C-alpha positions as a printed NumPy array, in Angstrom:
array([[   4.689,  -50.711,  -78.132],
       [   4.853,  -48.485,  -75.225],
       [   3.681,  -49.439,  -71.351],
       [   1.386,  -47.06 ,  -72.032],
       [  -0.336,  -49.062,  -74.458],
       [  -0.102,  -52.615,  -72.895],
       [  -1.451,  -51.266,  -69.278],
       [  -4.649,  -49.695,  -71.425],
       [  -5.425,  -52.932,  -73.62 ],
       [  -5.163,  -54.76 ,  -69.849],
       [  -7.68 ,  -52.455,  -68.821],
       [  -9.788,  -52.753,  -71.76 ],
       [  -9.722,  -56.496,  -71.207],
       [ -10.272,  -56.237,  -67.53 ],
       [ -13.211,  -53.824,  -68.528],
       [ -14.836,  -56.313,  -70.918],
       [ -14.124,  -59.162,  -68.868],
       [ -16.518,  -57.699,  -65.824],
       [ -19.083,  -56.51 ,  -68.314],
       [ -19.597,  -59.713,  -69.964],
       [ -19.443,  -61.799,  -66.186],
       [ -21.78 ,  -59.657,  -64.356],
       [ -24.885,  -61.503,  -66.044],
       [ -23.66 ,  -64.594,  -65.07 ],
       [ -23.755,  -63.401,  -61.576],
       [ -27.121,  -63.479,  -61.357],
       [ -27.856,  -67.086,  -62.791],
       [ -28.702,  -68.965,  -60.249],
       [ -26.241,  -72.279,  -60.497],
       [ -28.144,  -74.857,  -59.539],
       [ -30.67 ,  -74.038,  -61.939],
       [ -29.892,  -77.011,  -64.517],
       [ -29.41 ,  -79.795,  -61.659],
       [ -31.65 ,  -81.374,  -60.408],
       [ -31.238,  -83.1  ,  -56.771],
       [ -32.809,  -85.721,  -55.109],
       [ -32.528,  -88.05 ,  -52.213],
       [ -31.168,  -90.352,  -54.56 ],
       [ -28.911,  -88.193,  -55.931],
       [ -25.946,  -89.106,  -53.509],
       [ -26.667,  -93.09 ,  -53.994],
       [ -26.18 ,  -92.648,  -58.206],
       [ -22.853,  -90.841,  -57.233],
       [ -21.507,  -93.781,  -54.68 ],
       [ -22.611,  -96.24 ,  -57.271],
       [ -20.817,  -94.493,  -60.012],
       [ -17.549,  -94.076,  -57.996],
       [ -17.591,  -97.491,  -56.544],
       [ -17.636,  -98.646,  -60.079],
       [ -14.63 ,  -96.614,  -60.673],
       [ -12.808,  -97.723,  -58.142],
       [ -13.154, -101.247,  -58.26 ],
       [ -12.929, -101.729,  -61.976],
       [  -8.916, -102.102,  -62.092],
       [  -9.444, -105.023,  -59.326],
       [ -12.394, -106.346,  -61.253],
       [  -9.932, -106.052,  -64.717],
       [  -6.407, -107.618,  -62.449],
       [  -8.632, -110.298,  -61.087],
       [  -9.779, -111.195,  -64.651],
       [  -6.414, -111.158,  -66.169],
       [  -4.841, -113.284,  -63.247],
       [  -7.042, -115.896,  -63.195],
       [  -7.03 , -115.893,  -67.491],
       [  -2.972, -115.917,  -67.003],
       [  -3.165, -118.713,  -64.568],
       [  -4.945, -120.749,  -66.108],
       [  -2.259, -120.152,  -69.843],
       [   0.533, -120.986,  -67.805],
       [  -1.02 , -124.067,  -66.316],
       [  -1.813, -125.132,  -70.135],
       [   1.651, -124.265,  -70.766],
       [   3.747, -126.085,  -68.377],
       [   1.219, -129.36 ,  -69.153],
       [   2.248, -128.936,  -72.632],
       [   6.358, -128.324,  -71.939],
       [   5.61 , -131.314,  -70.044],
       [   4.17 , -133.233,  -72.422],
       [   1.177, -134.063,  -70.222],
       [  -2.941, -134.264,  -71.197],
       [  -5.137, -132.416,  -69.215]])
């Protein structure tokens, strides 16, 4: 195929691409949200809880680790709890 060719199916494309966004232009975006006062609180909570999870999760697993190895040095050592 030609340049010809390629340079009018980008213009067709081009074309049909600012035909079919110019309706969407004129939706108004915040139409489906709705915003509150405590709109910014939900969002800190759900963060927060993002960000402290792996802590929440390390803290878990070291104390749960600790607590094997303890169980398993009482046992190498042939000691009861």
């Amino acid at each position: 195929m030609n340049t010809s060719g390629y340079l009018s199916r980008i213009a067709g494309v081009l074309c049909l691409t600012l035909l079919w966004t110019e309706p969407s232009w004129a939706m108004d975006s915040y139409r489906y949200l709705h915003v509150s006062i405590d709109t910014p609180w939900y969002i800190f909570i759900f963060l927060l809880t993002i960000f402290f999870a792996p802590f929440l999760l390390m803290a878990i697993l070291v104390w749960r680790y600790a607590e094997r190895k303890k169980e398993h040095k009482n046992a190498a050592s042939g000691e009861q709890k």
